[in-house]
Tab-separated table of C-alpha atoms in Angstrom:
chain	number	residue	atom	x	y	z
A	521	UNK	CA	-46.199	3.283	30.483
A	522	UNK	CA	-43.769	1.262	32.113
A	523	UNK	CA	-40.109	1.534	31.565
A	524	UNK	CA	-40.536	-2.666	31.806
A	525	UNK	CA	-43.522	-2.939	29.118
A	526	UNK	CA	-41.762	-0.300	27.123
A	527	UNK	CA	-37.735	-1.774	27.168
A	528	UNK	CA	-39.160	-4.737	25.921
A	529	UNK	CA	-41.547	-3.457	22.909
A	530	UNK	CA	-38.291	-1.662	21.907
A	531	UNK	CA	-36.048	-4.646	21.195
A	532	UNK	CA	-38.306	-5.115	18.034
A	533	UNK	CA	-37.212	-2.918	16.182
A	534	UNK	CA	-40.953	-1.445	15.011
A	535	UNK	CA	-43.384	1.042	16.157
A	536	UNK	CA	-46.356	-0.816	15.106
A	537	UNK	CA	-45.445	-3.184	18.028
A	538	UNK	CA	-44.952	-0.714	20.695
A	539	UNK	CA	-48.328	0.408	19.894
A	540	UNK	CA	-50.006	-2.774	20.044
A	541	UNK	CA	-48.115	-3.654	23.776
A	542	UNK	CA	-48.722	-0.060	24.121
A	543	UNK	CA	-52.591	-0.659	23.040
A	544	UNK	CA	-52.630	-4.390	24.846
A	545	UNK	CA	-51.553	-2.698	28.531
A	546	UNK	CA	-53.602	-0.087	28.567
A	547	UNK	CA	-55.945	-2.841	28.060
A	548	UNK	CA	-55.082	-4.655	31.012
A	549	UNK	CA	-54.995	-1.808	32.732
A	550	UNK	CA	-58.397	-1.083	32.227
A	551	UNK	CA	-59.541	-4.475	33.198
A	552	UNK	CA	-57.741	-4.658	36.745
A	553	UNK	CA	-59.370	-5.407	40.287
A	554	UNK	CA	-60.572	-1.524	41.336
A	555	UNK	CA	-59.220	-2.234	44.999
A	556	UNK	CA	-55.905	-2.604	43.705
A	557	UNK	CA	-56.126	0.439	41.558
A	558	UNK	CA	-54.295	2.498	44.891
A	559	UNK	CA	-51.603	-0.215	44.942
A	560	UNK	CA	-47.735	1.137	43.808
A	561	UNK	CA	-47.547	1.415	39.520
A	562	UNK	CA	-44.587	-1.269	39.367
A	563	UNK	CA	-46.432	-3.599	41.924
A	564	UNK	CA	-49.394	-3.275	40.687
A	565	UNK	CA	-49.198	-5.731	37.718
A	566	UNK	CA	-47.109	-9.835	38.440
A	567	UNK	CA	-44.308	-10.391	36.838
A	568	UNK	CA	-45.475	-13.380	35.373
A	569	UNK	CA	-48.957	-11.207	34.504
A	570	UNK	CA	-46.539	-8.543	32.419
A	571	UNK	CA	-44.498	-11.982	30.480
A	572	UNK	CA	-48.380	-12.857	30.324
A	573	UNK	CA	-49.337	-9.448	28.645
A	574	UNK	CA	-45.908	-9.404	26.295
A	575	UNK	CA	-46.588	-13.148	25.264
A	576	UNK	CA	-50.233	-11.639	23.448
A	577	UNK	CA	-49.036	-8.397	22.002
A	578	UNK	CA	-45.737	-10.642	20.561
A	579	UNK	CA	-48.741	-12.328	19.089
A	580	UNK	CA	-50.475	-10.254	17.985
A	581	UNK	CA	-47.991	-8.420	16.125
A	582	UNK	CA	-46.837	-11.119	14.070
A	583	UNK	CA	-50.450	-12.658	12.682
A	584	UNK	CA	-50.858	-8.751	11.873
A	585	UNK	CA	-47.189	-8.882	10.423
A	586	UNK	CA	-48.193	-11.806	7.864
A	587	UNK	CA	-50.932	-10.261	6.702
A	588	UNK	CA	-49.180	-6.907	6.145
A	589	UNK	CA	-45.668	-8.138	5.741
A	590	UNK	CA	-44.836	-4.211	4.669
A	591	UNK	CA	-45.612	-2.324	8.361
A	592	UNK	CA	-42.244	-0.128	8.561
A	593	UNK	CA	-43.007	3.793	7.254
A	594	UNK	CA	-40.235	5.653	5.802
A	595	UNK	CA	-40.011	7.450	9.248
A	596	UNK	CA	-38.977	4.395	11.129
A	597	UNK	CA	-35.419	3.446	11.923
A	598	UNK	CA	-34.822	-0.300	11.877
A	599	UNK	CA	-31.886	-1.053	14.925
A	600	UNK	CA	-29.386	-3.499	14.061
A	601	UNK	CA	-26.408	-5.810	15.819
A	602	UNK	CA	-23.713	-4.543	16.040
A	603	UNK	CA	-21.270	-6.689	14.918
A	604	UNK	CA	-20.164	-9.524	17.390
A	605	UNK	CA	-16.442	-9.851	14.888
A	606	UNK	CA	-15.063	-6.423	15.768
A	607	UNK	CA	-16.900	-5.301	18.952
A	608	UNK	CA	-15.834	-8.174	21.608
A	609	UNK	CA	-16.812	-7.416	24.821
A	610	UNK	CA	-14.356	-7.965	26.997
A	611	UNK	CA	-15.065	-10.251	29.850
A	612	UNK	CA	-13.749	-11.081	32.931
A	613	UNK	CA	-11.847	-14.251	33.662
A	614	UNK	CA	-13.957	-16.438	35.615
A	615	UNK	CA	-13.891	-20.055	36.627
A	616	UNK	CA	-10.732	-21.811	36.476
A	617	UNK	CA	-8.120	-22.656	39.156
A	618	UNK	CA	-5.858	-20.071	40.707
A	619	UNK	CA	-2.486	-20.431	40.683
A	620	UNK	CA	-0.755	-21.737	43.193
A	621	UNK	CA	2.899	-20.918	44.507
A	622	UNK	CA	4.253	-23.893	43.566
A	623	UNK	CA	3.249	-23.945	40.426
A	624	UNK	CA	4.132	-20.030	39.119
A	625	UNK	CA	8.211	-20.529	40.831
A	626	UNK	CA	7.978	-23.600	38.240
A	627	UNK	CA	6.707	-21.590	35.058
A	628	UNK	CA	9.008	-18.608	35.288
A	629	UNK	CA	11.872	-21.317	36.156
A	630	UNK	CA	11.072	-23.065	33.088
A	631	UNK	CA	9.858	-20.613	30.776
A	632	UNK	CA	12.587	-17.919	32.398
A	633	UNK	CA	14.901	-19.786	33.996
A	634	UNK	CA	14.426	-18.316	37.925
A	635	UNK	CA	11.971	-16.509	40.035
A	636	UNK	CA	13.764	-15.047	42.127
A	637	UNK	CA	14.342	-11.491	39.797
A	638	UNK	CA	11.884	-10.163	37.157
A	639	UNK	CA	11.722	-11.647	34.103
A	640	UNK	CA	12.402	-10.018	30.470
A	641	UNK	CA	10.016	-7.222	29.822
A	642	UNK	CA	9.346	-7.563	26.551
A	643	UNK	CA	7.240	-11.024	27.189
A	644	UNK	CA	4.632	-8.494	29.521
A	645	UNK	CA	4.171	-5.463	27.134
A	646	UNK	CA	3.277	-8.233	23.613
A	647	UNK	CA	0.366	-9.420	22.289
A	648	UNK	CA	-0.526	-10.137	19.816
A	649	UNK	CA	-1.532	-7.102	17.152
A	650	UNK	CA	-2.484	-7.221	12.840
A	651	UNK	CA	-1.381	-5.072	10.957
A	652	UNK	CA	-4.590	-3.025	8.578
A	653	UNK	CA	-7.531	-4.939	8.073
A	654	UNK	CA	-8.455	-5.783	4.039
A	655	UNK	CA	-4.858	-3.912	3.023
A	656	UNK	CA	-1.824	-6.039	1.953
A	657	UNK	CA	-0.506	-7.499	4.573
A	658	UNK	CA	-3.606	-7.614	6.301
A	659	UNK	CA	-2.483	-11.249	6.939
A	660	UNK	CA	0.444	-10.052	8.674
A	661	UNK	CA	1.609	-9.718	13.189
A	662	UNK	CA	3.776	-6.998	13.682
A	663	UNK	CA	6.121	-6.965	16.785
A	664	UNK	CA	9.193	-4.985	17.495
A	665	UNK	CA	12.579	-6.858	17.276
A	666	UNK	CA	12.342	-8.606	20.791
A	667	UNK	CA	12.930	-12.202	22.410
A	668	UNK	CA	9.286	-12.530	21.192
A	669	UNK	CA	9.630	-12.284	17.099
A	670	UNK	CA	10.415	-16.983	16.703
A	671	UNK	CA	6.872	-17.277	18.995
A	672	UNK	CA	5.284	-14.592	17.245
A	673	UNK	CA	6.807	-16.594	13.506
A	674	UNK	CA	4.739	-19.891	14.603
A	675	UNK	CA	1.570	-18.159	15.686
A	676	UNK	CA	1.424	-16.262	12.363
A	677	UNK	CA	2.111	-19.503	9.961
A	678	UNK	CA	-1.106	-20.600	11.882
A	679	UNK	CA	-2.998	-17.271	10.726
A	680	UNK	CA	-1.570	-18.618	7.450
A	681	UNK	CA	-2.335	-22.164	7.404
A	682	UNK	CA	-6.163	-20.960	8.337
A	683	UNK	CA	-6.694	-17.989	5.925
A	684	UNK	CA	-5.636	-20.231	3.138
A	685	UNK	CA	-6.098	-23.668	3.711
A	686	UNK	CA	-8.621	-24.267	6.791
A	687	UNK	CA	-11.694	-22.659	5.289
A	688	UNK	CA	-14.773	-23.590	6.813
A	689	UNK	CA	-17.239	-21.140	5.362
A	690	UNK	CA	-16.184	-22.257	1.347
A	691	UNK	CA	-19.808	-22.572	-0.931
A	692	UNK	CA	-20.484	-25.282	-3.005
A	693	UNK	CA	-21.482	-22.784	-5.667
A	694	UNK	CA	-18.851	-19.632	-4.839
A	695	UNK	CA	-16.503	-18.705	-6.913
A	696	UNK	CA	-12.909	-20.238	-5.737
A	697	UNK	CA	-11.450	-16.178	-4.259
A	698	UNK	CA	-8.033	-15.911	-5.411
A	699	UNK	CA	-5.175	-15.787	-2.333
A	700	UNK	CA	-4.699	-12.396	-3.270
A	701	UNK	CA	-7.753	-11.851	-1.339
A	702	UNK	CA	-8.036	-14.211	1.087
A	703	UNK	CA	-4.569	-12.308	1.726
A	704	UNK	CA	-6.285	-9.137	2.775
A	705	UNK	CA	-8.595	-10.924	5.771
A	706	UNK	CA	-11.571	-8.272	7.095
A	707	UNK	CA	-10.753	-7.766	10.774
A	708	UNK	CA	-13.026	-10.736	11.397
A	709	UNK	CA	-11.761	-12.874	9.847
A	710	UNK	CA	-8.209	-11.344	11.984
A	711	UNK	CA	-9.277	-12.373	14.699
A	712	UNK	CA	-10.819	-16.260	13.809
A	713	UNK	CA	-7.437	-16.983	12.397
A	714	UNK	CA	-6.241	-15.869	15.242
A	715	UNK	CA	-8.137	-17.710	18.367
A	716	UNK	CA	-8.448	-21.268	15.787
A	717	UNK	CA	-4.616	-20.756	15.382
A	718	UNK	CA	-4.324	-20.908	19.039
A	719	UNK	CA	-6.437	-23.354	19.679
A	720	UNK	CA	-4.481	-25.507	16.678
A	721	UNK	CA	-1.279	-25.365	18.463
A	722	UNK	CA	-2.111	-26.009	21.694
A	723	UNK	CA	-4.644	-28.969	21.216
A	724	UNK	CA	-1.486	-30.387	19.104
A	725	UNK	CA	0.526	-29.577	22.538
A	726	UNK	CA	-1.631	-31.549	24.362
A	727	UNK	CA	-2.538	-34.605	21.504
A	728	UNK	CA	-5.173	-33.782	20.647
A	729	UNK	CA	-6.249	-35.179	23.929
A	730	UNK	CA	-6.353	-32.078	25.722
A	731	UNK	CA	-4.934	-28.436	26.524
A	732	UNK	CA	-4.473	-26.498	29.492
A	733	UNK	CA	-4.669	-22.267	29.356
A	734	UNK	CA	-3.419	-20.011	31.555
A	735	UNK	CA	-4.833	-16.418	32.065
A	736	UNK	CA	-4.903	-14.172	34.419
A	737	UNK	CA	-7.912	-12.050	36.641
A	738	UNK	CA	-7.727	-8.878	39.051
A	739	UNK	CA	-6.019	-10.551	42.232
A	740	UNK	CA	-3.041	-11.733	42.829
A	741	UNK	CA	-2.228	-15.889	45.049
A	742	UNK	CA	1.533	-15.523	45.137
A	743	UNK	CA	2.978	-13.053	47.234
A	744	UNK	CA	5.897	-11.592	47.071
A	745	UNK	CA	9.304	-13.076	48.981
A	746	UNK	CA	12.374	-14.330	48.195
A	747	UNK	CA	11.827	-17.095	46.848
A	748	UNK	CA	9.293	-15.011	44.086
A	749	UNK	CA	8.885	-11.788	42.611
A	750	UNK	CA	5.742	-11.072	41.696
A	751	UNK	CA	5.981	-9.744	37.312
A	752	UNK	CA	1.774	-9.286	37.887
A	753	UNK	CA	0.936	-11.452	35.381
A	754	UNK	CA	2.428	-15.399	36.947
A	755	UNK	CA	-0.015	-14.772	39.768
A	756	UNK	CA	-2.657	-14.012	38.437
A	757	UNK	CA	-3.274	-16.400	36.708
A	758	UNK	CA	-6.686	-19.005	36.470
A	759	UNK	CA	-5.881	-22.939	34.628
A	760	UNK	CA	-7.950	-24.762	32.385
A	761	UNK	CA	-7.570	-27.587	31.109
A	762	UNK	CA	-10.293	-28.492	28.089
A	763	UNK	CA	-10.869	-32.344	26.783
A	764	UNK	CA	-12.537	-30.942	23.370
A	765	UNK	CA	-11.442	-29.300	21.032
A	766	UNK	CA	-14.342	-27.377	20.213
A	767	UNK	CA	-15.079	-26.109	23.462
A	768	UNK	CA	-11.304	-24.632	23.038
A	769	UNK	CA	-11.874	-22.914	20.154
A	770	UNK	CA	-15.262	-21.377	22.088
A	771	UNK	CA	-12.838	-20.354	25.061
A	772	UNK	CA	-9.881	-18.744	23.232
A	773	UNK	CA	-12.199	-17.225	21.022
A	774	UNK	CA	-14.120	-15.510	24.689
A	775	UNK	CA	-10.752	-14.030	25.784
A	776	UNK	CA	-8.739	-13.421	22.873
A	777	UNK	CA	-8.945	-9.849	24.508
A	778	UNK	CA	-6.251	-10.610	26.758
A	779	UNK	CA	-4.455	-12.450	23.673
A	780	UNK	CA	-4.650	-8.590	22.078
A	781	UNK	CA	-3.628	-6.124	24.523
A	782	UNK	CA	-1.247	-3.457	23.685
A	783	UNK	CA	0.796	-3.268	25.541
A	784	UNK	CA	0.031	-7.263	26.668
A	785	UNK	CA	1.004	-10.212	27.990
A	786	UNK	CA	-0.551	-12.350	24.388
A	787	UNK	CA	2.928	-14.066	24.279
A	788	UNK	CA	3.796	-15.352	27.210
A	789	UNK	CA	-0.150	-16.224	27.940
A	790	UNK	CA	0.491	-18.549	25.522
A	791	UNK	CA	3.813	-19.725	25.872
A	792	UNK	CA	2.669	-20.504	29.304
A	793	UNK	CA	-0.347	-22.643	28.533
A	794	UNK	CA	1.663	-24.351	25.539
A	795	UNK	CA	4.248	-24.665	29.007
A	796	UNK	CA	1.056	-26.255	31.047
A	797	UNK	CA	0.024	-28.547	28.553
A	798	UNK	CA	2.925	-30.261	27.889
A	799	UNK	CA	4.110	-30.488	31.594
A	800	UNK	CA	6.938	-28.755	33.447
A	801	UNK	CA	8.752	-32.187	33.548
A	802	UNK	CA	7.618	-32.848	30.734
A	803	UNK	CA	9.138	-29.745	29.064
A	804	UNK	CA	12.475	-29.842	31.487
A	805	UNK	CA	13.123	-33.946	29.776
A	806	UNK	CA	12.454	-32.181	26.466
A	807	UNK	CA	15.364	-29.644	26.688
A	808	UNK	CA	17.475	-32.523	27.949
A	809	UNK	CA	18.605	-30.071	30.646
A	810	UNK	CA	18.020	-29.607	34.235
A	811	UNK	CA	18.906	-26.710	35.073
A	812	UNK	CA	17.912	-25.423	30.713
A	813	UNK	CA	15.063	-22.863	30.745
A	814	UNK	CA	12.747	-21.718	26.766
A	815	UNK	CA	13.815	-18.376	26.918
A	816	UNK	CA	17.631	-18.097	26.974
A	817	UNK	CA	20.003	-15.085	25.846
A	818	UNK	CA	18.491	-15.478	21.989
A	819	UNK	CA	17.790	-11.966	20.363
A	820	UNK	CA	14.054	-13.221	18.912
A	821	UNK	CA	14.050	-16.069	20.609
A	822	UNK	CA	15.075	-19.935	21.191
A	823	UNK	CA	15.313	-22.652	18.877
A	824	UNK	CA	13.212	-24.942	22.121
A	825	UNK	CA	9.809	-22.472	21.981
A	826	UNK	CA	10.188	-23.075	17.973
A	827	UNK	CA	9.900	-26.993	18.811
A	828	UNK	CA	7.344	-26.280	21.123
A	829	UNK	CA	4.853	-24.850	19.342
A	830	UNK	CA	5.627	-26.504	16.309
A	831	UNK	CA	6.419	-30.530	17.426
A	832	UNK	CA	4.956	-30.336	20.626
A	833	UNK	CA	8.450	-31.093	22.221
A	834	UNK	CA	10.178	-28.320	23.505
A	835	UNK	CA	13.962	-29.891	21.555
A	836	UNK	CA	16.726	-28.196	21.323
A	837	UNK	CA	17.021	-30.603	17.829
A	838	UNK	CA	15.552	-30.316	15.092
A	839	UNK	CA	17.142	-33.792	13.060
A	840	UNK	CA	14.351	-36.986	12.661
A	841	UNK	CA	13.509	-39.362	15.209
A	842	UNK	CA	16.361	-40.327	17.992
A	843	UNK	CA	20.236	-39.973	17.231
A	844	UNK	CA	22.188	-41.856	20.311
A	845	UNK	CA	25.329	-40.185	21.358
A	846	UNK	CA	28.085	-41.651	22.701
A	847	UNK	CA	32.147	-43.140	23.127
A	848	UNK	CA	33.167	-46.327	24.300
A	849	UNK	CA	33.818	-44.359	27.459
A	850	UNK	CA	30.213	-43.690	28.305
A	851	UNK	CA	27.157	-45.057	27.094
A	852	UNK	CA	25.264	-43.587	24.752
A	853	UNK	CA	22.481	-40.600	24.680
A	854	UNK	CA	18.795	-40.318	23.539
A	855	UNK	CA	18.774	-37.136	21.304
A	856	UNK	CA	15.250	-36.749	20.555
A	857	UNK	CA	14.469	-34.834	17.657
A	858	UNK	CA	11.477	-34.894	15.346
A	859	UNK	CA	9.398	-37.498	15.963
A	860	UNK	CA	7.122	-36.973	13.194
A	861	UNK	CA	6.258	-35.110	9.772
A	862	UNK	CA	5.568	-31.344	11.004
A	863	UNK	CA	2.476	-29.695	9.456
A	864	UNK	CA	4.173	-26.022	9.448
A	865	UNK	CA	8.418	-26.486	8.643
A	866	UNK	CA	11.155	-24.824	9.694
A	867	UNK	CA	14.109	-23.643	7.691
A	868	UNK	CA	17.601	-22.691	9.385
A	869	UNK	CA	20.268	-21.300	7.896
A	870	UNK	CA	23.428	-19.590	10.543
A	871	UNK	CA	27.091	-19.757	9.496
A	872	UNK	CA	28.766	-22.800	11.291
A	873	UNK	CA	26.183	-24.668	12.261
A	874	UNK	CA	25.755	-26.881	9.597
A	875	UNK	CA	25.573	-29.852	11.994
A	876	UNK	CA	22.042	-28.173	13.274
A	877	UNK	CA	20.043	-28.314	10.088
A	878	UNK	CA	16.408	-29.650	9.594
A	879	UNK	CA	15.660	-33.042	8.929
A	880	UNK	CA	13.526	-34.037	6.549
A	881	UNK	CA	9.781	-33.842	8.623
A	882	UNK	CA	10.430	-30.368	9.108
A	883	UNK	CA	11.870	-29.081	5.591
A	884	UNK	CA	9.058	-31.161	3.855
A	885	UNK	CA	5.575	-29.814	6.010
A	886	UNK	CA	2.753	-31.589	4.851
A	887	UNK	CA	1.576	-27.434	3.928
A	888	UNK	CA	3.775	-25.561	1.844
A	889	UNK	CA	4.010	-23.267	5.058
A	890	UNK	CA	7.528	-22.592	6.696
A	891	UNK	CA	9.082	-20.410	9.571
A	892	UNK	CA	12.585	-19.618	9.149
A	893	UNK	CA	15.310	-18.548	11.305
A	894	UNK	CA	18.295	-16.241	9.100
A	895	UNK	CA	21.005	-15.262	11.083
A	896	UNK	CA	19.312	-15.431	13.670
A	897	UNK	CA	16.299	-13.576	12.959
A	898	UNK	CA	12.327	-15.470	12.283
A	899	UNK	CA	10.482	-15.373	9.521
A	900	UNK	CA	7.735	-16.696	7.491
A	901	UNK	CA	7.829	-18.064	4.408
A	902	UNK	CA	5.075	-19.423	2.305
A	903	UNK	CA	2.908	-20.297	-1.429
A	904	UNK	CA	-0.745	-20.077	-1.898
A	905	UNK	CA	-0.327	-23.876	-3.593
A	906	UNK	CA	-1.735	-26.397	-1.169
A	907	UNK	CA	-0.537	-29.259	-3.685
A	908	UNK	CA	2.833	-27.906	-4.044
A	909	UNK	CA	5.287	-30.498	-2.129
A	910	UNK	CA	2.859	-33.093	-3.392
A	911	UNK	CA	3.644	-32.253	-6.856
A	912	UNK	CA	7.045	-33.912	-8.110
A	913	UNK	CA	5.859	-31.196	-11.037
A	914	UNK	CA	4.355	-28.399	-9.205
A	915	UNK	CA	7.835	-27.952	-6.993
A	916	UNK	CA	9.758	-27.353	-10.381
A	917	UNK	CA	8.794	-24.059	-10.583
A	918	UNK	CA	6.770	-21.977	-7.915
A	919	UNK	CA	7.020	-18.731	-6.121
A	920	UNK	CA	7.137	-17.773	-2.244
A	921	UNK	CA	6.467	-15.346	-0.311
A	922	UNK	CA	8.757	-13.518	2.947
A	923	UNK	CA	7.474	-11.841	5.706
A	924	UNK	CA	8.157	-11.218	8.759
A	925	UNK	CA	6.349	-9.645	11.781
A	926	UNK	CA	8.735	-6.756	11.916
A	927	UNK	CA	7.075	-5.402	8.190
A	928	UNK	CA	10.140	-7.180	5.956
A	929	UNK	CA	8.210	-8.449	2.435
A	930	UNK	CA	9.672	-9.971	-0.630
A	931	UNK	CA	8.391	-12.097	-3.303
A	932	UNK	CA	10.797	-14.540	-5.416
A	933	UNK	CA	10.578	-17.628	-8.055
A	934	UNK	CA	12.318	-20.545	-7.639
A	935	UNK	CA	13.061	-22.556	-10.599
A	936	UNK	CA	15.251	-26.130	-9.757
A	937	UNK	CA	14.865	-27.426	-13.747
A	938	UNK	CA	18.539	-25.401	-13.428
A	939	UNK	CA	17.859	-23.180	-17.206
A	940	UNK	CA	18.398	-20.196	-16.229
A	941	UNK	CA	19.865	-17.402	-14.393
A	942	UNK	CA	19.698	-15.874	-10.750
A	943	UNK	CA	18.662	-11.955	-11.251
A	944	UNK	CA	18.991	-10.033	-8.336
A	945	UNK	CA	16.747	-6.940	-7.334
A	946	UNK	CA	18.814	-3.749	-7.570
A	947	UNK	CA	18.754	-1.590	-4.852
A	948	UNK	CA	20.940	0.904	-3.122
A	949	UNK	CA	21.455	-0.160	0.271
A	950	UNK	CA	24.369	-3.145	1.601
A	951	UNK	CA	21.660	-4.182	4.406
A	952	UNK	CA	19.332	-4.792	2.268
A	953	UNK	CA	21.546	-7.174	-0.400
A	954	UNK	CA	22.769	-8.876	3.040
A	955	UNK	CA	19.211	-9.433	3.993
A	956	UNK	CA	19.031	-10.769	0.270
A	957	UNK	CA	21.984	-12.788	-0.235
A	958	UNK	CA	21.278	-14.560	3.350
A	959	UNK	CA	17.582	-15.251	2.193
A	960	UNK	CA	18.642	-17.192	-1.466
A	961	UNK	CA	21.219	-19.366	1.521
A	962	UNK	CA	18.357	-19.611	3.772
A	963	UNK	CA	15.818	-20.958	0.740
A	964	UNK	CA	18.934	-23.160	-0.964
A	965	UNK	CA	19.086	-25.463	2.344
A	966	UNK	CA	15.875	-26.291	1.241
A	967	UNK	CA	16.142	-26.316	-2.235
A	968	UNK	CA	19.913	-26.750	-3.393
A	969	UNK	CA	21.343	-25.192	-6.654
A	970	UNK	CA	18.116	-23.596	-7.404
A	971	UNK	CA	17.777	-20.023	-9.218
A	972	UNK	CA	16.056	-17.510	-7.646
A	973	UNK	CA	14.444	-15.072	-9.603
A	974	UNK	CA	13.071	-11.622	-7.571
A	975	UNK	CA	9.845	-10.592	-8.465
A	976	UNK	CA	8.889	-6.642	-7.747
A	977	UNK	CA	10.714	-4.538	-5.384
A	978	UNK	CA	11.395	-5.986	-1.989
A	979	UNK	CA	10.800	-4.297	1.116
A	980	UNK	CA	13.471	-5.019	4.588
A	981	UNK	CA	12.684	-3.217	7.326
């Protein structure tokens, strides 16, 4: 039998259809013009004729299947396609606009402060890596403590938003899934939450009108020189501008493997995309310093990166609206803070910086999820009740879960009714006790004088 016909027939997964194709193929060869018998078999039947034969065979098989819906015998095997959610094809990046030297230098300067020296190494080897699927903490990203931790914490918050509050596969008659199960996603749900989270962040930065995505190819477009130090990522970028949210989600899903690589530049690709979406000039204006840049000496990331991803503006200020600062000898300078209520909140506790406390637009977001920074260390706290911040009674006594990408997790109950005493988790380690005390102070920046009850054992890494 011709290999072309056998390949097409086997794709049906049924031996019955294979037999039908063989019979019809043999019959067609017998009916051929005898003058064609001496020609090579590969050319004996034109391509159009082959497809006509296959169509006839398919028609015969469908007719028999209607009369006998169980044609497959016990010895036959039906092969099913592998889940595309678990096995992504690593598609090469095609299309887009290759990066120019001017754009590459601008990216490196606004992100790292200079293009003539190598960037900080952790940004070239930190991707988005989940913990084991279908298990405890399956909702969580994991990463070492480095300058990317703040950015990963923001992405973690948006992943929680997708898992808890943006379920699109919910059916009307389906029983409501418990939050505990939503926080144990499968591998497919993990990846879906990640590409939706990245799309959500970029679409918000682009004011819901556009997003710019920066992805690397194999070929460098900017050579090593006195003005540019190659880093194996920036000089290989292709830039894509997308003006539709659904197309953006499909695009990120197609190339999600680039963000998942470990080690890989997934965190840097998101930061470059955020800067490109906002615009380098706008980012410089947000920072309010012509010589300012995003990746500072902060241990786990700068505040401007957090604000860029949360609010769409790389402002270092956390207050509501615009504050004018000046004196009698100088013009008042506007300091732009948070211009509208954020969907994901931000809480900050640091010794001696009470004046930098977030405003109400960050403290009271529309969803009960907060990125938190406690003494320079980033994490996420959240509640699984969407109505928490919409109902005064719900906010009288409620639970919070605290998680960091380093693996720290604890659960606590916040009581704002002032009718109980605060309790502490017993632990033999001073560092854990200190961490719990600092976390209490962080929570008190939002719920002042609330009593905090620690549930079970807290694990700090």
